Tab-separated table of C-alpha atoms and ligand atoms in Angstrom:
chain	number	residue	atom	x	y	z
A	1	UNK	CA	37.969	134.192	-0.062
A	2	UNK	CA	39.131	132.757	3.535
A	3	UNK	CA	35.691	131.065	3.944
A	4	UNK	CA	37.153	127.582	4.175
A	5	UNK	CA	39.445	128.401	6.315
A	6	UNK	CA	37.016	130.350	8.614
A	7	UNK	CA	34.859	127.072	8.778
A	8	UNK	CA	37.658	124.784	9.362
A	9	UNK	CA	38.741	127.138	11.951
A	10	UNK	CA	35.308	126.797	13.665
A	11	UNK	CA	34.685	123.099	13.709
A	12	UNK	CA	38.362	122.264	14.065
A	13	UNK	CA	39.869	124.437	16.712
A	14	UNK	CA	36.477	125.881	18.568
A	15	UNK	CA	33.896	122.644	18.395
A	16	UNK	CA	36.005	120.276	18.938
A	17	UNK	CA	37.292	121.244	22.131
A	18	UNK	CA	33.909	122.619	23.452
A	19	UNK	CA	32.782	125.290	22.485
A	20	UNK	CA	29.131	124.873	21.807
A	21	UNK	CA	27.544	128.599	22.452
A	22	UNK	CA	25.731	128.977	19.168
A	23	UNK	CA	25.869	132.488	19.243
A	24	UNK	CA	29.305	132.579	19.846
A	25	UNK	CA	29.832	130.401	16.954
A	26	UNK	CA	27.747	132.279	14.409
A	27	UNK	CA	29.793	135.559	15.455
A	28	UNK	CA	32.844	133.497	14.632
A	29	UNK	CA	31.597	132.558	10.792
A	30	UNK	CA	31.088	136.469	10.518
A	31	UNK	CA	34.123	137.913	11.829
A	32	UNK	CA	37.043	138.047	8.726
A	33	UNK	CA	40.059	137.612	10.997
A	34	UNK	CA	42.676	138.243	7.531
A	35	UNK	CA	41.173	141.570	8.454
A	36	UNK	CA	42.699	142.353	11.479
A	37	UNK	CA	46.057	140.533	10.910
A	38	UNK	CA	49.157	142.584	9.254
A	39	UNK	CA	48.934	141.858	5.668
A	40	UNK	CA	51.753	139.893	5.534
A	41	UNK	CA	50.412	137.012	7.334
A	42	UNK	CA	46.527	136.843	6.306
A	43	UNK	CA	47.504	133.364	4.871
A	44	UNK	CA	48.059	132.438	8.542
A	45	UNK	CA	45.220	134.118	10.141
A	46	UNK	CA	43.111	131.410	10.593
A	47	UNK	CA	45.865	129.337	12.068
A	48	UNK	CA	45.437	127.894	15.898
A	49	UNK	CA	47.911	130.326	17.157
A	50	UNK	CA	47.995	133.625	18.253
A	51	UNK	CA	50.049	136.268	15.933
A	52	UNK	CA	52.118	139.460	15.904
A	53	UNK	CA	49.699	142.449	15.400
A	54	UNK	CA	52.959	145.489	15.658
A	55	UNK	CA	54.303	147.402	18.498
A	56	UNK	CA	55.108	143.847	20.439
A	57	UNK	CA	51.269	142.988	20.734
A	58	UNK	CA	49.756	139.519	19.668
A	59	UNK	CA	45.970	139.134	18.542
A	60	UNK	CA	45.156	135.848	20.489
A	61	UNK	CA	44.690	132.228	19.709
A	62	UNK	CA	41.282	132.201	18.047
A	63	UNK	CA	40.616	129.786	20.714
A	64	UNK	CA	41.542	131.584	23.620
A	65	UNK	CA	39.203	134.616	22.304
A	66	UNK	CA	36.058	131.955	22.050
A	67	UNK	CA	36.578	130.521	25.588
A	68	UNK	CA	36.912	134.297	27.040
A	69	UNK	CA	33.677	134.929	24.617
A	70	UNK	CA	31.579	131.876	25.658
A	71	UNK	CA	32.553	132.968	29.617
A	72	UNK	CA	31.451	136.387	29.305
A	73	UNK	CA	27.885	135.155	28.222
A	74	UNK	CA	26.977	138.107	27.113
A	75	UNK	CA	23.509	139.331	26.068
A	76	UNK	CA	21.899	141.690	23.267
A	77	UNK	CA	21.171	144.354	25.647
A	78	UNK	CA	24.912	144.330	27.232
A	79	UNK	CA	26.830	147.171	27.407
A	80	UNK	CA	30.724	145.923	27.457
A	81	UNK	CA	33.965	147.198	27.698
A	82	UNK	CA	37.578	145.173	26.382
A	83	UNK	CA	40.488	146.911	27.487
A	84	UNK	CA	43.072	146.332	25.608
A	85	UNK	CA	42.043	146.104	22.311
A	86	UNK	CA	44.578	145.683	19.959
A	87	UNK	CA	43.884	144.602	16.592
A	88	UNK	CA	39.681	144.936	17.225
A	89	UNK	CA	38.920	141.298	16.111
A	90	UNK	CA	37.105	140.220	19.574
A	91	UNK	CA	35.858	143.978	20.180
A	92	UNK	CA	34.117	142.875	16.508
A	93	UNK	CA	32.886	139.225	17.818
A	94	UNK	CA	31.867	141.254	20.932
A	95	UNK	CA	29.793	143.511	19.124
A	96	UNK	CA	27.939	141.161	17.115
A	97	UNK	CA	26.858	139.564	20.506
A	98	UNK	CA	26.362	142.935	22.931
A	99	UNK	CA	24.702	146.114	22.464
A	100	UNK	CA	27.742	148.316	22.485
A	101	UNK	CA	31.275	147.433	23.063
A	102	UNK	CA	33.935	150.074	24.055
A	103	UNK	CA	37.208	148.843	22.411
A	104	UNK	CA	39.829	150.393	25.153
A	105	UNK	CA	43.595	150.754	23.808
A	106	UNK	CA	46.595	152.172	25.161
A	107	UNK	CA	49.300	152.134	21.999
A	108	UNK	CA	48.013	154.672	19.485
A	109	UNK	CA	48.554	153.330	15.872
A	110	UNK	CA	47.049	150.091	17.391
A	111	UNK	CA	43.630	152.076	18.299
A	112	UNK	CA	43.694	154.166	15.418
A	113	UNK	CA	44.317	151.113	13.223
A	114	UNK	CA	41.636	148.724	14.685
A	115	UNK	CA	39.132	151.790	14.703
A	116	UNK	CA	39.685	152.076	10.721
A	117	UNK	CA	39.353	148.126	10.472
A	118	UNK	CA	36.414	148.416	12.351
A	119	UNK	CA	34.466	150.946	10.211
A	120	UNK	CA	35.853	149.970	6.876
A	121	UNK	CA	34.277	146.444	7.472
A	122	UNK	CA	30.513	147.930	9.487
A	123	UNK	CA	30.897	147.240	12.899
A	124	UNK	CA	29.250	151.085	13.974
A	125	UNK	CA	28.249	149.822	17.698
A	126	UNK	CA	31.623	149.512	18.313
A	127	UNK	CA	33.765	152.416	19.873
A	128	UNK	CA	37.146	152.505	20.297
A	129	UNK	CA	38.884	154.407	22.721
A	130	UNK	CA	42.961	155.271	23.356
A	131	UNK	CA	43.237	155.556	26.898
A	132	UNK	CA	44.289	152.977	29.781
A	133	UNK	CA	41.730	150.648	30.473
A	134	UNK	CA	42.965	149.720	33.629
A	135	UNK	CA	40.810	152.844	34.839
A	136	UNK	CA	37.509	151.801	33.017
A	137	UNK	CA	35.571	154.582	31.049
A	138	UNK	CA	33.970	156.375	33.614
A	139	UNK	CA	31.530	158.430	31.473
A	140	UNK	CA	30.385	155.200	29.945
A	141	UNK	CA	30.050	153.054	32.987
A	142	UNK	CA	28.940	151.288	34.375
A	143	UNK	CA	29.506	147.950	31.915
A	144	UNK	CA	27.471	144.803	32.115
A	145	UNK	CA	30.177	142.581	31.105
A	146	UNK	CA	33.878	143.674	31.213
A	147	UNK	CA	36.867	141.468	29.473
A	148	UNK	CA	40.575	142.164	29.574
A	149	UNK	CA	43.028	141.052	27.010
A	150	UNK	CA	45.723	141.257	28.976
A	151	UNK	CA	47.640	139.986	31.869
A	152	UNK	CA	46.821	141.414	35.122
A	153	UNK	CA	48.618	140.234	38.588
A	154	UNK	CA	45.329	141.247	40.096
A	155	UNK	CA	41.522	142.762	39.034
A	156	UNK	CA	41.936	146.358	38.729
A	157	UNK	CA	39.646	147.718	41.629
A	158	UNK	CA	38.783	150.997	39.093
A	159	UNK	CA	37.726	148.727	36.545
A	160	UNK	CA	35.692	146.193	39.167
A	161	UNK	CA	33.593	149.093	40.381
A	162	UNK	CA	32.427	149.771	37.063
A	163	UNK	CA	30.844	146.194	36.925
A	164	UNK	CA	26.845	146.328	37.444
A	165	UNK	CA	25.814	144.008	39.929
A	166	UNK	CA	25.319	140.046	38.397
A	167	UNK	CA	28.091	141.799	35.937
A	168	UNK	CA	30.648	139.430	34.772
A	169	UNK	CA	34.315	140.096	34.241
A	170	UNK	CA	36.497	137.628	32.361
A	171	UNK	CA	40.418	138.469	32.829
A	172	UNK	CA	43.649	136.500	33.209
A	173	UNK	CA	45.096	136.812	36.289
A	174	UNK	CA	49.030	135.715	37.149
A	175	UNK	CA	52.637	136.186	36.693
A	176	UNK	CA	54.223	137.484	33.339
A	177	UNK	CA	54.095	133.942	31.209
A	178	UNK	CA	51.561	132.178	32.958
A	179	UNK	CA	47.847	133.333	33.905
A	180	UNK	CA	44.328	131.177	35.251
A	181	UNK	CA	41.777	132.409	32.882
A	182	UNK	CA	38.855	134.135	35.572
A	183	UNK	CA	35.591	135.134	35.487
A	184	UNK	CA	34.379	136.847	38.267
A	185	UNK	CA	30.730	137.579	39.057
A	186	UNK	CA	29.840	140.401	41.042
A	187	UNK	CA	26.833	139.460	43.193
A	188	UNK	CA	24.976	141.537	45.452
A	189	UNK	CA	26.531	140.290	48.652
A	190	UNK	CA	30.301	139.921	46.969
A	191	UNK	CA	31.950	137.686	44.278
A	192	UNK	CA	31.961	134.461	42.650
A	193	UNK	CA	35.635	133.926	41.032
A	194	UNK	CA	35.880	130.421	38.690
A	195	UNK	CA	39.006	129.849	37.470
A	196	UNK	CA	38.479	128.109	33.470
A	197	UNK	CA	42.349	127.533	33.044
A	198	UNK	CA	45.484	128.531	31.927
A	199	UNK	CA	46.572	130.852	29.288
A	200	UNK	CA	49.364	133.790	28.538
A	201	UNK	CA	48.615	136.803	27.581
A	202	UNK	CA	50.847	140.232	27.004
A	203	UNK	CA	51.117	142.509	30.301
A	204	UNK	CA	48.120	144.687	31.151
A	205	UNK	CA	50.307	148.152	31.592
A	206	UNK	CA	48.965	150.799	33.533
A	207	UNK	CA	49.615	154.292	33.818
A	208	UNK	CA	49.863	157.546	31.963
A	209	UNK	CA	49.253	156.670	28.029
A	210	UNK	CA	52.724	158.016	26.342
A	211	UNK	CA	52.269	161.184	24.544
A	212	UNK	CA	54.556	159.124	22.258
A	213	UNK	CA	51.658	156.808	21.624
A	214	UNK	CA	49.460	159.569	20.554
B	301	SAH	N1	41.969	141.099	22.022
B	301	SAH	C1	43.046	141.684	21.268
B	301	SAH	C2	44.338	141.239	21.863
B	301	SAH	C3	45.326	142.358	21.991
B	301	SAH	S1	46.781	142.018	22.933
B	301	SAH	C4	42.877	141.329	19.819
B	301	SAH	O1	41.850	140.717	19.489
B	301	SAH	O2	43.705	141.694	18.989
B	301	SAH	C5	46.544	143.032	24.348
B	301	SAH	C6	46.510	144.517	24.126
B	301	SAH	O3	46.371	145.135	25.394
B	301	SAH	C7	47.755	145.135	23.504
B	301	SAH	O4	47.415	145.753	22.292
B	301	SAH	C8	48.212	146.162	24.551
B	301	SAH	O5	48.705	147.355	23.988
B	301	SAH	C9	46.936	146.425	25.295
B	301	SAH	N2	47.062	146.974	26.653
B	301	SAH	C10	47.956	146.650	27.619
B	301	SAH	N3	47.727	147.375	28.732
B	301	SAH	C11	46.654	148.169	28.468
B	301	SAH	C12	45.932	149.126	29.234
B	301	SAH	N4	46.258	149.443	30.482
B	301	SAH	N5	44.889	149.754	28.655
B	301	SAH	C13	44.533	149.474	27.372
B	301	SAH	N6	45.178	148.577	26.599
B	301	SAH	C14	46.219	147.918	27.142
């Protein structure tokens, strides 16, 4: 139904500026991304923006979730955790690419909704979790890759510590409107930060999740 669109999407807005991972690319032809936009704008989900998702939240630029993807190279036997899920889409490219991939999602009808998404369309190594993910999942941990979909002023030490070592965490990291895309490595001896450029994302909040959000 959206297949043009998907492939325009792909050599348009993800090849043509350099993304080349092949992997990456084949989880993008799979992924329906109408799927995880509110119905009344599937005819722009394939646009290169990001969109509203509900409860002030934005799923991201579909080109802002392949950079973050291509960064986290991530394996088939990785274990990795997004926090801040949202709508599920990149918890669904993740999964195609990882093991397992713990969807983490503080707003309530936003988890619930992206879980449904999720099974409805067969993505069953995905789990996804309300709770902060500023504080990591400590009974799953620790997390081979970790990737956070939201703006943080700094890296959450909780989350960090869940990293394995040679782990790689991609997060943007900066003021409210303005972030440097990062991927930090965690290497025996410390870590290697690279800074892949700039971006905006909605504010990583942490804290108590509201009982109102249940
Ligand atoms: N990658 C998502 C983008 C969602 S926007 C997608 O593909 O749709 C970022 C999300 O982070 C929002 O839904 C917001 O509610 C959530 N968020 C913010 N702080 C959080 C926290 N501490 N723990 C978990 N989720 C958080």
């Amino acid at each position: 139904m959206f297949e043009k669109e998907m492939e325009r999407m792909v050599d348009e807005q993800l090849i043509s500026r350099g993304i080349s991972d092949l992997r990456v690319l084949a989880a993008f032809r799979r992924v329906p991304r109408h799927e995880f936009v509110p119905r009344d704008l599937v005819d722009s989900a394939y646009g290169d923006f990001p969109l509203p998702i509900g409860e002030g939240q934005t799923i991201s630029q579909p080109y802002m979730v392949a950079l973050m993807t291509a960064l986290l190279e991530v394996k088939p036997t990785d274990v990795v955790i997004e926090v801040g899920s949202g709508s599920g889409y990149l918890a669904a490219i993740l999964s195609l690419l990882a093991k397992k991939v713990y969807a983490v999602e503080r707003i309530g009808i936003l988890s619930k909704r992206s879980g449904e998404t999720l099974q409805r369309l067969g993505f069953p190594n995905v789990e996804v979790i309300h709770a902060d993910g500023t504080l990591g999942q400590i009974k799953a941990a620790p997390f081979d890759r970790i990737i956070v979909s939201a703006q943080a002023e700094d890296v959450p030490g909780g989350l960090l510590d869940q990293l394995t070592i040679d782990g790689i965490m991609v997060i943007p990291i900066g003021e409210q409107g303005y972030q440097e895309l990062t991927k930090i490595t965690k290497l025996a001896y410390g870590l290697k930060r690279e800074e892949a450029g700039g971006c905006t994302f909605v504010p990583l909040v942490r804290g108590k999740v509201a009982s109102a959000d249940l």
